PDB file of C-alpha atoms in Angstrom:
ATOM      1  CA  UNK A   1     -54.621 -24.479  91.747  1.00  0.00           C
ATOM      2  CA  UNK A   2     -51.729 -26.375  90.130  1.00  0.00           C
ATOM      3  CA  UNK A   3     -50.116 -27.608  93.514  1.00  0.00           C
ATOM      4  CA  UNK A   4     -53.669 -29.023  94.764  1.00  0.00           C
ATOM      5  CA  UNK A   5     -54.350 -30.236  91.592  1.00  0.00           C
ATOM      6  CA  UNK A   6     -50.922 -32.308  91.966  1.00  0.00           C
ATOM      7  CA  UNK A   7     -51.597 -33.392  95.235  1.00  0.00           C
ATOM      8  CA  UNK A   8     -55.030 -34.359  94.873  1.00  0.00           C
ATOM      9  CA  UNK A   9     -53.500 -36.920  91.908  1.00  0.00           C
ATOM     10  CA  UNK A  10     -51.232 -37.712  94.580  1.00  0.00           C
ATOM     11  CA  UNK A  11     -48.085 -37.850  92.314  1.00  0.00           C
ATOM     12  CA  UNK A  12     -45.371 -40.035  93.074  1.00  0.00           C
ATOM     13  CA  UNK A  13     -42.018 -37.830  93.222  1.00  0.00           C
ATOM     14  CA  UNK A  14     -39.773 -37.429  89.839  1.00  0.00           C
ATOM     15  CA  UNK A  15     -37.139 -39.346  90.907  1.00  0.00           C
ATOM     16  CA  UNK A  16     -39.530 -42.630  91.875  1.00  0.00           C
ATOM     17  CA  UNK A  17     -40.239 -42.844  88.138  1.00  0.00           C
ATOM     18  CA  UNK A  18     -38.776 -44.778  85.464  1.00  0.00           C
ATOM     19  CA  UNK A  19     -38.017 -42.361  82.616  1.00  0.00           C
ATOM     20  CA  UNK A  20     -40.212 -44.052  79.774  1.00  0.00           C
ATOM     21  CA  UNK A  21     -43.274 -43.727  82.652  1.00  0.00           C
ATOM     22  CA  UNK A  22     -42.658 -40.380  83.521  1.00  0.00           C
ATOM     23  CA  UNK A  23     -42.639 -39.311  80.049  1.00  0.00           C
ATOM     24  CA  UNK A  24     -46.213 -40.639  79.280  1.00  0.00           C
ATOM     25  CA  UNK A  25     -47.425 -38.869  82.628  1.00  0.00           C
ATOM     26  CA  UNK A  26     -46.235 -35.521  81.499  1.00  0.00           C
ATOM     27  CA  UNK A  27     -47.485 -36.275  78.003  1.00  0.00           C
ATOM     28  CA  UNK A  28     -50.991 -36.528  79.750  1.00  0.00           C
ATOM     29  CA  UNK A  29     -50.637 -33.814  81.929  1.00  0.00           C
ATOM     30  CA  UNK A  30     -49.832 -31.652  79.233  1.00  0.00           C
ATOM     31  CA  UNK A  31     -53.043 -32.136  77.316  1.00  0.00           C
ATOM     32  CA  UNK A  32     -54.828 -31.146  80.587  1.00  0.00           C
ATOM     33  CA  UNK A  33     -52.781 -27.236  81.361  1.00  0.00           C
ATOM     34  CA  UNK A  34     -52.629 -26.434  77.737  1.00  0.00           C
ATOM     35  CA  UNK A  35     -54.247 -23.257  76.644  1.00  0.00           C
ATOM     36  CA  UNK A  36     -56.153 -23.393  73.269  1.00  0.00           C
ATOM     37  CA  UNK A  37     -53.881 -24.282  70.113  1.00  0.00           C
ATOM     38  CA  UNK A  38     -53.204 -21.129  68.064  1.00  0.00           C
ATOM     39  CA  UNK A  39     -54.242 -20.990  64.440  1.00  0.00           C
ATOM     40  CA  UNK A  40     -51.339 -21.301  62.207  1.00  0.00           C
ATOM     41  CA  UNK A  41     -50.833 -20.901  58.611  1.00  0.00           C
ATOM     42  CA  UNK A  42     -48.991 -23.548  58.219  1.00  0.00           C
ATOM     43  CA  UNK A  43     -47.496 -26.721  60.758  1.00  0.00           C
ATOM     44  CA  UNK A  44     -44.402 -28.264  58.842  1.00  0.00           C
ATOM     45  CA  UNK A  45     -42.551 -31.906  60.247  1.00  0.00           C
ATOM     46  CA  UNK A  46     -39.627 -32.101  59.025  1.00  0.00           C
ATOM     47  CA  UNK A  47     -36.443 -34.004  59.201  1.00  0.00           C
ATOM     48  CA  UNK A  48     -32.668 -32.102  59.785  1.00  0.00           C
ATOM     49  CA  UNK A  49     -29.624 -33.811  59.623  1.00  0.00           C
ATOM     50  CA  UNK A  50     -27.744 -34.146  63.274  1.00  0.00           C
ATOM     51  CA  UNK A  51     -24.391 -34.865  63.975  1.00  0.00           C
ATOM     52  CA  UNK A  52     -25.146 -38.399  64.570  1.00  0.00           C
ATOM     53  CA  UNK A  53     -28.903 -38.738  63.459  1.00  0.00           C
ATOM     54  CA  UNK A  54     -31.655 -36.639  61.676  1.00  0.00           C
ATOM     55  CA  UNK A  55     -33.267 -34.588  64.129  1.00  0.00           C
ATOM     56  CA  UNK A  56     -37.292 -34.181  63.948  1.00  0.00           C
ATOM     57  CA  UNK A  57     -38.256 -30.180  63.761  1.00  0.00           C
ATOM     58  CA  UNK A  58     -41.964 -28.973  63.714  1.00  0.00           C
ATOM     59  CA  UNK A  59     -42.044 -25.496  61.795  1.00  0.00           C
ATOM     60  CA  UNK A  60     -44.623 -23.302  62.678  1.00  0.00           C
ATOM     61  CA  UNK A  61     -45.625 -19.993  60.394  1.00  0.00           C
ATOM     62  CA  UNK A  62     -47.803 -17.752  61.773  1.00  0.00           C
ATOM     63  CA  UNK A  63     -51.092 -16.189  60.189  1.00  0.00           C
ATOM     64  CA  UNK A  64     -49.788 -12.676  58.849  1.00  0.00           C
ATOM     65  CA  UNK A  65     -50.460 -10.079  56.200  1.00  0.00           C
ATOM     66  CA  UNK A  66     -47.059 -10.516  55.270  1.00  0.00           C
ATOM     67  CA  UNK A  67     -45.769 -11.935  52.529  1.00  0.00           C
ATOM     68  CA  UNK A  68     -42.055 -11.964  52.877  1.00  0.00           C
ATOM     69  CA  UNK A  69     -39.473 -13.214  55.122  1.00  0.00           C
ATOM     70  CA  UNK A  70     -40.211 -13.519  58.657  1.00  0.00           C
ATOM     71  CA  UNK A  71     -38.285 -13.723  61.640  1.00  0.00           C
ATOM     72  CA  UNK A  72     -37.485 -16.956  63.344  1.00  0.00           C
ATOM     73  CA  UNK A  73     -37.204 -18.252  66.517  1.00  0.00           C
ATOM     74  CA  UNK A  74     -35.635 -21.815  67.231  1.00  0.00           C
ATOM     75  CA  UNK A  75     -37.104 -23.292  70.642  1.00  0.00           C
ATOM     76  CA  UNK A  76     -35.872 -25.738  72.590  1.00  0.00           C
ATOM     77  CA  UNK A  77     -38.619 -27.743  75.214  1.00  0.00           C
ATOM     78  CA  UNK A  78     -38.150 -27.999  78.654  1.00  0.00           C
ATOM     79  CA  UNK A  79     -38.323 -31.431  80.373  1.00  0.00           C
ATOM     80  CA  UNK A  80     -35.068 -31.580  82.853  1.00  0.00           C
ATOM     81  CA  UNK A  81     -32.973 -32.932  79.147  1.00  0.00           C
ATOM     82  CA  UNK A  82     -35.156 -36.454  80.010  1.00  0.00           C
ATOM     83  CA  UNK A  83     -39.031 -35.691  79.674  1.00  0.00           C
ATOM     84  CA  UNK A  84     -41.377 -33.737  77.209  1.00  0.00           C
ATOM     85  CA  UNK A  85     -41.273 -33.550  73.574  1.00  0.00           C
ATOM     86  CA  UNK A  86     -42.674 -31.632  70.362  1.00  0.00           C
ATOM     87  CA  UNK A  87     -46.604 -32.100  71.276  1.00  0.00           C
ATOM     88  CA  UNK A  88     -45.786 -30.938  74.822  1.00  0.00           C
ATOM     89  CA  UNK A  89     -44.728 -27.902  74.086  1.00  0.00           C
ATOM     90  CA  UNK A  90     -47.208 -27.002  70.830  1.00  0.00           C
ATOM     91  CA  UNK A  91     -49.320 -24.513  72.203  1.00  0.00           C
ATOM     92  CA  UNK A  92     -46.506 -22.655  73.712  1.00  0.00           C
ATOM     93  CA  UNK A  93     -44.587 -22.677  70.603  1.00  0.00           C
ATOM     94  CA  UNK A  94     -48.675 -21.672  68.541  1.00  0.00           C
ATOM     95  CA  UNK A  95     -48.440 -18.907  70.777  1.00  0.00           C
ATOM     96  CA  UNK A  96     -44.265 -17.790  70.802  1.00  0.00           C
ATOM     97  CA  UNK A  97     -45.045 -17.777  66.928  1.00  0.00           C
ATOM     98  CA  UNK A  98     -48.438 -15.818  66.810  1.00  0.00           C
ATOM     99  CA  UNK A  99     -47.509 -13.620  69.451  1.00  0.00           C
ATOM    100  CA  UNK A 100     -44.336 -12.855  68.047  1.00  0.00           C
ATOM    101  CA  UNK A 101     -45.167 -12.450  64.265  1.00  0.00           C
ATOM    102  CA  UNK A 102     -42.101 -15.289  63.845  1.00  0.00           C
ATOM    103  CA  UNK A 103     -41.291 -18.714  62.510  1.00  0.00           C
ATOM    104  CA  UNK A 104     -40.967 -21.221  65.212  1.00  0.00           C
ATOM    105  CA  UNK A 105     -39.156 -24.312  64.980  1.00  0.00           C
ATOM    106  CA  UNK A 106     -39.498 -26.490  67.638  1.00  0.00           C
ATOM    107  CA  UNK A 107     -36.569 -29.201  67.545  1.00  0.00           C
ATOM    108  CA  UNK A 108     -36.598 -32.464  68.962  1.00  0.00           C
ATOM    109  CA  UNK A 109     -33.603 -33.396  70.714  1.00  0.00           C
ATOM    110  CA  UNK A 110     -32.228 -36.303  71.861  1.00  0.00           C
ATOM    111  CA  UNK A 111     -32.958 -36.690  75.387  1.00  0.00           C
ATOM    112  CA  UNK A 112     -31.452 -38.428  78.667  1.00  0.00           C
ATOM    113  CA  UNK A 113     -30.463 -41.234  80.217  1.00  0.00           C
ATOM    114  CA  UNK A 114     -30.467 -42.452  76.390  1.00  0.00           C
ATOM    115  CA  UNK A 115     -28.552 -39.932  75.140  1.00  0.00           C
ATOM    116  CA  UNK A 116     -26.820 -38.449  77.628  1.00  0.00           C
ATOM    117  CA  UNK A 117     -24.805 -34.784  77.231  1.00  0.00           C
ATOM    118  CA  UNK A 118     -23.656 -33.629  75.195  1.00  0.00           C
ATOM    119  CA  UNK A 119     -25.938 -34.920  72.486  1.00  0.00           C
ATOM    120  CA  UNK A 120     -29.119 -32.524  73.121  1.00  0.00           C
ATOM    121  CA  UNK A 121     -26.217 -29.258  72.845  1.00  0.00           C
ATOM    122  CA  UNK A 122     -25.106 -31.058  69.225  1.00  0.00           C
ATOM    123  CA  UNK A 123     -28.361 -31.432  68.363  1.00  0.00           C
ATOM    124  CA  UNK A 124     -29.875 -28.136  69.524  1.00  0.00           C
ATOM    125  CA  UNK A 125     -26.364 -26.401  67.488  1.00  0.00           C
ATOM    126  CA  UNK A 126     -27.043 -28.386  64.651  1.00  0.00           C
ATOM    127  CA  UNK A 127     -30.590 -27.416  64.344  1.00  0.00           C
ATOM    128  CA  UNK A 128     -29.846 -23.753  64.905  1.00  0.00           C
ATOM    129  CA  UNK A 129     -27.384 -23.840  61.878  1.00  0.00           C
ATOM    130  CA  UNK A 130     -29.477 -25.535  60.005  1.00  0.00           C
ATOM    131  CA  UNK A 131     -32.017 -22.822  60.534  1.00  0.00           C
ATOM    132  CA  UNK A 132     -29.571 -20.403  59.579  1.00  0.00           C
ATOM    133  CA  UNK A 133     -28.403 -22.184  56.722  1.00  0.00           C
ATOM    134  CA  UNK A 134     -31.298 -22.961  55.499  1.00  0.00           C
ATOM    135  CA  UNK A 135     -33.306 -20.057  56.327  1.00  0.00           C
ATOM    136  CA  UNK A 136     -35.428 -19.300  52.811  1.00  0.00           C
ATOM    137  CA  UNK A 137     -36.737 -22.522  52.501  1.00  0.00           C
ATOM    138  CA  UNK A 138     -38.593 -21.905  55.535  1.00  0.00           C
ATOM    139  CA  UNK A 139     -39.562 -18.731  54.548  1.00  0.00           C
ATOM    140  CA  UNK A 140     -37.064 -17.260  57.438  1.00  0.00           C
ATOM    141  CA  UNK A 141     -34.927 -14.010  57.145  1.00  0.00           C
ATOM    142  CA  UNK A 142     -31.638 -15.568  58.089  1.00  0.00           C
ATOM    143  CA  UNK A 143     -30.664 -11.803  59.615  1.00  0.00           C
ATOM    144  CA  UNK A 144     -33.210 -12.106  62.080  1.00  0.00           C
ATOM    145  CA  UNK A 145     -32.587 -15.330  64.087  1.00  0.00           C
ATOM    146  CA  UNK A 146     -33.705 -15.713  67.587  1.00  0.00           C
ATOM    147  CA  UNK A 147     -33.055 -18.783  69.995  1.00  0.00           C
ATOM    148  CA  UNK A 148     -35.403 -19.791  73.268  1.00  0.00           C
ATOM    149  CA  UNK A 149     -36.736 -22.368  75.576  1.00  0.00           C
ATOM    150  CA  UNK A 150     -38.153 -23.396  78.751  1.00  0.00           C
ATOM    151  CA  UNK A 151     -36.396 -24.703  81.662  1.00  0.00           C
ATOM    152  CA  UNK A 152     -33.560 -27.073  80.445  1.00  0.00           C
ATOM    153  CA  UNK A 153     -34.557 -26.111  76.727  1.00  0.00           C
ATOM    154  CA  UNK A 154     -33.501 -22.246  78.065  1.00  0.00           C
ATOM    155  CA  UNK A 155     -30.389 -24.066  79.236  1.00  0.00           C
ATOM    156  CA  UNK A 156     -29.631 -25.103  75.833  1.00  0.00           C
ATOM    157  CA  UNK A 157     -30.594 -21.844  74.268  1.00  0.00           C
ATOM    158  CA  UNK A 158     -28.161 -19.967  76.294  1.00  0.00           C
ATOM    159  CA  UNK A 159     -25.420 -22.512  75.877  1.00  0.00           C
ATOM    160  CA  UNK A 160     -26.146 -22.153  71.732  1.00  0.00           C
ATOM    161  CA  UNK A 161     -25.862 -18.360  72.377  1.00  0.00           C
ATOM    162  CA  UNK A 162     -22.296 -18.416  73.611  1.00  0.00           C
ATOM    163  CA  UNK A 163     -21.607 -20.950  71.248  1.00  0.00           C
ATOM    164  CA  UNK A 164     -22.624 -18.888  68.309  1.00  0.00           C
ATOM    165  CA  UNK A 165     -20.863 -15.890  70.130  1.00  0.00           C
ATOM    166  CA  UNK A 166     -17.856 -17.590  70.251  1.00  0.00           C
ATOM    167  CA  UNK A 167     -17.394 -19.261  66.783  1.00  0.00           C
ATOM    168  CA  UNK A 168     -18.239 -16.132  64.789  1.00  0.00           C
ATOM    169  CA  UNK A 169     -22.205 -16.968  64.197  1.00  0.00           C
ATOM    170  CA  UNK A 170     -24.782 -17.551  63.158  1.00  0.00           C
ATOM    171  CA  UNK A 171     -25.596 -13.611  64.789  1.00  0.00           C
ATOM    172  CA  UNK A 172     -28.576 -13.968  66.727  1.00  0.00           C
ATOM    173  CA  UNK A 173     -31.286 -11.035  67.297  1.00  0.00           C
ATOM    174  CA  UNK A 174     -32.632 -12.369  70.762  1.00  0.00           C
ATOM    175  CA  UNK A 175     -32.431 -14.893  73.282  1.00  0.00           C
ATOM    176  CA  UNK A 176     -35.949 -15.873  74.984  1.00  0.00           C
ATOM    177  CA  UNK A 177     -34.974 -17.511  78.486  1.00  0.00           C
ATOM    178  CA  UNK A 178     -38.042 -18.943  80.142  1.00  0.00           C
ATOM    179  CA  UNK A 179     -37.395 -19.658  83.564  1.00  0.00           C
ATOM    180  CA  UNK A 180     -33.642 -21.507  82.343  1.00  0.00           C
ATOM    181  CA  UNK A 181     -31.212 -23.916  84.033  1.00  0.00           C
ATOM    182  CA  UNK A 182     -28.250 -22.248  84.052  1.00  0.00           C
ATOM    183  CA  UNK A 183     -26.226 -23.527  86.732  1.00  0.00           C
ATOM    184  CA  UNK A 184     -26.433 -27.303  87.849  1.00  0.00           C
ATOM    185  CA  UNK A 185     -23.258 -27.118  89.590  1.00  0.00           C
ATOM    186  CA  UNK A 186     -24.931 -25.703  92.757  1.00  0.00           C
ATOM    187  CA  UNK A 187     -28.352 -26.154  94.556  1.00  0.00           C
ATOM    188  CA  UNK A 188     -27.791 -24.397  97.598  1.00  0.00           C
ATOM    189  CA  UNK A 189     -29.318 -20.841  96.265  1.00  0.00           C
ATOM    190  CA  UNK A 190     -32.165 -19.462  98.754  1.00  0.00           C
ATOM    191  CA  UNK A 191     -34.462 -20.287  96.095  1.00  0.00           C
ATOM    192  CA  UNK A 192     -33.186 -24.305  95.722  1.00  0.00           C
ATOM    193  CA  UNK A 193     -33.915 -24.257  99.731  1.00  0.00           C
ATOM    194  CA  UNK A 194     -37.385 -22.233  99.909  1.00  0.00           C
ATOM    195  CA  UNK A 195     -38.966 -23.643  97.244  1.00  0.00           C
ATOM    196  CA  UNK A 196     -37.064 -27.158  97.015  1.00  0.00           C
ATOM    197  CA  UNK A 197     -40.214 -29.277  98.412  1.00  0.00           C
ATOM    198  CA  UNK A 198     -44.234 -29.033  97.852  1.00  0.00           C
ATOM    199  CA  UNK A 199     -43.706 -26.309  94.908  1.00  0.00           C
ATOM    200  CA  UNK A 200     -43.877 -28.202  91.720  1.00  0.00           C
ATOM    201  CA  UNK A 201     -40.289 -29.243  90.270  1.00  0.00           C
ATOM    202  CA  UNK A 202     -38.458 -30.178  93.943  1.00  0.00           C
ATOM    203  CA  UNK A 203     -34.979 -30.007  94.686  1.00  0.00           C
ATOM    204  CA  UNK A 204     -34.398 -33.736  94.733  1.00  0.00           C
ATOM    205  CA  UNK A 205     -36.256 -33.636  91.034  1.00  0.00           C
ATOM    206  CA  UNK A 206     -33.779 -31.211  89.377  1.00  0.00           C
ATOM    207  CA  UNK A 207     -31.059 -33.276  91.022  1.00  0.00           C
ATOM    208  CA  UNK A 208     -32.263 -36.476  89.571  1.00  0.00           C
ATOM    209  CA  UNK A 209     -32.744 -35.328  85.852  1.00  0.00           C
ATOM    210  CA  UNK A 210     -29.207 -33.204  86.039  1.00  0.00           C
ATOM    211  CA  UNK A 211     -27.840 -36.986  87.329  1.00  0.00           C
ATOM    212  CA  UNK A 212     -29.206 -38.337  84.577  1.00  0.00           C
ATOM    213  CA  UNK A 213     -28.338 -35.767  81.647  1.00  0.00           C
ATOM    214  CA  UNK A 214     -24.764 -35.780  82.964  1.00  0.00           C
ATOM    215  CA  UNK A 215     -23.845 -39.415  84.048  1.00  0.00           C
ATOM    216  CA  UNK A 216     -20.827 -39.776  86.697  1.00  0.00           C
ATOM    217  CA  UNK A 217     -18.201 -38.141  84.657  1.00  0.00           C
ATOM    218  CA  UNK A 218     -18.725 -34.677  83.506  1.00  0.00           C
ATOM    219  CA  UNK A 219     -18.288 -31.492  84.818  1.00  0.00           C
ATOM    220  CA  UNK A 220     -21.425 -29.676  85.673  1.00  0.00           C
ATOM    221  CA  UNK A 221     -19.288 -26.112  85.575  1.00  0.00           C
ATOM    222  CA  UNK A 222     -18.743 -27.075  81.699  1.00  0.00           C
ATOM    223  CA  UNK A 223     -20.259 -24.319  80.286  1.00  0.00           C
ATOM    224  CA  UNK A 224     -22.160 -26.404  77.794  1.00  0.00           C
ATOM    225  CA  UNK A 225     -24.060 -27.736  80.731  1.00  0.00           C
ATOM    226  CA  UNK A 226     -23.665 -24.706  82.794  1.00  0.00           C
ATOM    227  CA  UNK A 227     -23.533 -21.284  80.775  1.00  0.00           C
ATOM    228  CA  UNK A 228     -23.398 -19.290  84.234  1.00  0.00           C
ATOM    229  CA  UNK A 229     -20.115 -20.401  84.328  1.00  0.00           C
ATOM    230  CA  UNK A 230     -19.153 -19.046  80.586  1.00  0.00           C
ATOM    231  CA  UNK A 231     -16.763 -16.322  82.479  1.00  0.00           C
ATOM    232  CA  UNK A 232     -17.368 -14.131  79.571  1.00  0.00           C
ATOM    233  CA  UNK A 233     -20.443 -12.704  78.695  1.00  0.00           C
ATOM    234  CA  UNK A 234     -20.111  -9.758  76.582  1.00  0.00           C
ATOM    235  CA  UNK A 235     -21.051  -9.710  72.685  1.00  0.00           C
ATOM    236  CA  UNK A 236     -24.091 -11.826  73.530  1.00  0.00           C
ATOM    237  CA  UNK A 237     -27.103 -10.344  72.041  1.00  0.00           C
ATOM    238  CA  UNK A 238     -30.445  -9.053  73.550  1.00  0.00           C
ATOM    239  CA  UNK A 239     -31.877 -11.569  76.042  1.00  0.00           C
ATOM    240  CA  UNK A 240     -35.463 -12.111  77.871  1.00  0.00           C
ATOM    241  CA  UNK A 241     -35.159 -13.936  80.965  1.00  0.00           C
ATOM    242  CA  UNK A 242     -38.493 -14.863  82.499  1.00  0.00           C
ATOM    243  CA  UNK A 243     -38.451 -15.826  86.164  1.00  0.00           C
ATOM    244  CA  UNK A 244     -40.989 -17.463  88.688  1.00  0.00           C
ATOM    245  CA  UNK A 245     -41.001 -16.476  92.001  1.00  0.00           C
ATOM    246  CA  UNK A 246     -41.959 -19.929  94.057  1.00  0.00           C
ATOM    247  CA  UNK A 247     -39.422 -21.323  91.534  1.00  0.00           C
ATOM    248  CA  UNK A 248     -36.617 -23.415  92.749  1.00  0.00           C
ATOM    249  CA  UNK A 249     -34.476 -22.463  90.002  1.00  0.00           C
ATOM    250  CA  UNK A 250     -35.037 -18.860  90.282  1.00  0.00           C
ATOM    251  CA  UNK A 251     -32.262 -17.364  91.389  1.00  0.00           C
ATOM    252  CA  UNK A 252     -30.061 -18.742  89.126  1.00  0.00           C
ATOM    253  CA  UNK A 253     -31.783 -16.833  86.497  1.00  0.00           C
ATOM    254  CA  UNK A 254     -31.919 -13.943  88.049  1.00  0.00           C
ATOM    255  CA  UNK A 255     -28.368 -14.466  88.825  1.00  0.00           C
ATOM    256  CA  UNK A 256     -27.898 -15.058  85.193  1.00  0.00           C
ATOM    257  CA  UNK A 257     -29.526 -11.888  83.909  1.00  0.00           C
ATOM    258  CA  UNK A 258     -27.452  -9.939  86.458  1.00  0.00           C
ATOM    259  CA  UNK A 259     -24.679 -11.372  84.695  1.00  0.00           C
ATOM    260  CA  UNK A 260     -25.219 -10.416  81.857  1.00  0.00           C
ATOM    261  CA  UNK A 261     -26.580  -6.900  82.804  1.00  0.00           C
ATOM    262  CA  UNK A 262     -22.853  -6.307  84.434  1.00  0.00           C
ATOM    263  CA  UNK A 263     -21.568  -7.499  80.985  1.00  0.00           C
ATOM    264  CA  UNK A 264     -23.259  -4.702  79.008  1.00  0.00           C
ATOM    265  CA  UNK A 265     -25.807  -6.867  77.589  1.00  0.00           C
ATOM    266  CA  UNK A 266     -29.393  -5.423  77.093  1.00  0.00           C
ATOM    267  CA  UNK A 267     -31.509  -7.700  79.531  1.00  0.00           C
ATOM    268  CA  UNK A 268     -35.588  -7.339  80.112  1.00  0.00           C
ATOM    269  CA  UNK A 269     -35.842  -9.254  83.150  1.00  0.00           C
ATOM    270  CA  UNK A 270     -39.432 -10.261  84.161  1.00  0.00           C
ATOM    271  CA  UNK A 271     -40.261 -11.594  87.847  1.00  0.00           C
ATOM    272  CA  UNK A 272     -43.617 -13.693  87.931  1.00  0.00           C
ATOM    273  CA  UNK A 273     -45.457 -13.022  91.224  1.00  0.00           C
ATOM    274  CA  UNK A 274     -46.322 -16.170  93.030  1.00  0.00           C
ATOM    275  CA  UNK A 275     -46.002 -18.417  89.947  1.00  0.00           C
ATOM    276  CA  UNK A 276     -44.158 -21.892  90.198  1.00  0.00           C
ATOM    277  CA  UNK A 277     -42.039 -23.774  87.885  1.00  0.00           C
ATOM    278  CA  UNK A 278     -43.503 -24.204  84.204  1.00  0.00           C
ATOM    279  CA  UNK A 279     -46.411 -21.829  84.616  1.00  0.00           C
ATOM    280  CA  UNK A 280     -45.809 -20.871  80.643  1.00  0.00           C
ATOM    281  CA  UNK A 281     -46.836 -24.626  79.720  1.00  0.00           C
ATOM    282  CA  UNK A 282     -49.806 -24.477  81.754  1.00  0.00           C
ATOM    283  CA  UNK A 283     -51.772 -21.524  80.184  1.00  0.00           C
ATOM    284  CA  UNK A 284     -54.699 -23.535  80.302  1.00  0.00           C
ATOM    285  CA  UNK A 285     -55.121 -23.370  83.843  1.00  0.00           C
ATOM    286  CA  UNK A 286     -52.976 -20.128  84.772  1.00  0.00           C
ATOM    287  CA  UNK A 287     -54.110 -16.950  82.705  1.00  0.00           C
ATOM    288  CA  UNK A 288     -50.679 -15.482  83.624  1.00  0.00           C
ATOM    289  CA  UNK A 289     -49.425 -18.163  81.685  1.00  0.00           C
ATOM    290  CA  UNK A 290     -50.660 -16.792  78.748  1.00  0.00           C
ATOM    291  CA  UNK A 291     -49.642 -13.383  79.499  1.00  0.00           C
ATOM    292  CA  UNK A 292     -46.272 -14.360  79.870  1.00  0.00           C
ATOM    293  CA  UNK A 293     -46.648 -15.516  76.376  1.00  0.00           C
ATOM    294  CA  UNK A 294     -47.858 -12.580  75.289  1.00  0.00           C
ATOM    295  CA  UNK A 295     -44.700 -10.686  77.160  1.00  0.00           C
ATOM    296  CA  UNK A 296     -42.192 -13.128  75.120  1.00  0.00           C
ATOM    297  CA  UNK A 297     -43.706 -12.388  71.755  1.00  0.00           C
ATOM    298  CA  UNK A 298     -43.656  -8.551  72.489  1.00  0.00           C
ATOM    299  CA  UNK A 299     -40.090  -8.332  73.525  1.00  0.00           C
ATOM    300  CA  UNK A 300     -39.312 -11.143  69.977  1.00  0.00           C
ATOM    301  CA  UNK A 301     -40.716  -8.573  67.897  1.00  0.00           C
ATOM    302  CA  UNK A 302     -39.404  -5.952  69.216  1.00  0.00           C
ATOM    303  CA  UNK A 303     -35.852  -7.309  68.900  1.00  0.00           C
ATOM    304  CA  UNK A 304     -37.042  -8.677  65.857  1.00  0.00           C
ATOM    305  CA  UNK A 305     -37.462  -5.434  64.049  1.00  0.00           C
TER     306      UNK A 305
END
């Protein structure tokens, strides 16, 4: 339905568009493939201090019986480091947080070619310790800390994970991996060459916004922009890595989860049949959208408790 849908608009190709444009386009489209917005107790904006600017954080806190501490989980939004935004992803991140009895907070990073990398890593490290500094004033228990995203927001989630793995903290319960970009240093995997063309996000697409998020003169095996390339993987704690089959990054994050499997880390690895890139955003339209949802939330809490 999605791929006539996108034809029938007859949409230009990612890399055609200017930024700014394509931005507004997926703002639209997003309105149109979101599911219904959970009910929340409470939506919070807020303002965290960045390395070099504040960084805008929505806080969601889920309707619950109760009344202490809940877990938290800080997401990062897809978008290729260049598109997409808070309202983009706000029914995903209604349903991550009712799903998974947990306090979202959605962060805002600063995206590409603006702000090219590294800023959306300092800004997605600086929100996650100022989640886990901060943690009671959000009504978070700072022991119970999760990190996810979609896409290039999973990229940043895992590269925070190895980050807090290597500096000592903050200890994180889960990582929720939604169909992640974990290695831009290579797009010759089957799945880059099956599904490059006529499947949603194209080869030439993830090209473009990688091009963009990097500039000419970094290395895209830096694990800060690729984490498959980390070399060590042990220590890193539980991690859900969800997969689409008619994906063209797929088997990078299967490739990823094997990884990590080999390291000793526990990995729940789920597979989407004949789904395509960013099926999660588009619950709306694709009811195993929403069940995917439901699977994230169900593995959070149980890592969570």
């Amino acid at each position: 339905m999605l791929l006539q849908m996108q034809a029938a608009a007859g949409a230009p190709p990612l890399e055609s568009m200017e930024p700014v444009v394509l931005r507004k386009a997926f703002s639209e489209q997003s309105k149109m493939t979101a599911a219904p917005p959970a009910e929340m107790s409470r939506v919070e904006e807020r303002q965290i201090p960045g390395d070099e600017t504040d960084i805008p954080v929505r806080i969601y806190r889920p309707i619950t019986d109760s009344e202490g501490l809940l877990p938290v989980l800080v997401f990062y939004h897809g978008g290729g480091w260049v598109i997409c935004d808070l309202d983009t992803h706000d029914d995903v991140c209604r349903s991550l947080a009712a799903e998974g009895e947990c306090i979202v907070v959605s962060v805002d990073y600063r995206l590409a070619p603006e702000h090219r990398y590294p800023a959306a890593v300092d800004d997605a490290w600086a929100a996650l310790l100022w989640v886990a500094e901060n943690s009671t004033s959000i009504g978070a228990d700072s022991e119970r800390i999760a990190v996810g995203g979609d896409s290039a927001g999973g990229n940043l989630a895992a590269v925070v994970t190895n980050m807090a793995r290597n500096q000592g903290g903050p200890e994180l319960a889960a990582q929720l991996l939604i169909y992640p970009v974990v290695d831009i240093a290579r797009m010759d995997r089957d799945s880059h060459l099956k599904f490059g063309n006529d499947y949603g996000l194209t080869l030439s697409g993830m090209e473009w916004f990688r091009d963009l998020y990097l500039g000419p003169d970094q290395d895209a095996k830096d694990p800060h922009v690729s984490p498959i390339y980390a070399g060590e993987f042990s220590g890193l704690p539980p991690t859900i890595v969800m997969t689409a089959e008619a994906d063209v990054l797929c088997d990078e994050g299967e490739a990823y989860a094997q990884d990590l499997i080999n390291a000793g880390v526990h990995v729940e690895h789920t597979s989407y049949d004949g789904m395509v890139h960013g099926f999660v955003s588009m619950a709306g339209i694709i009811d195993v959208g929403m069940q995917a949802r439901k699977d994230a939330g169900a593995a959070l809490k149980k890592f969570f408790a």
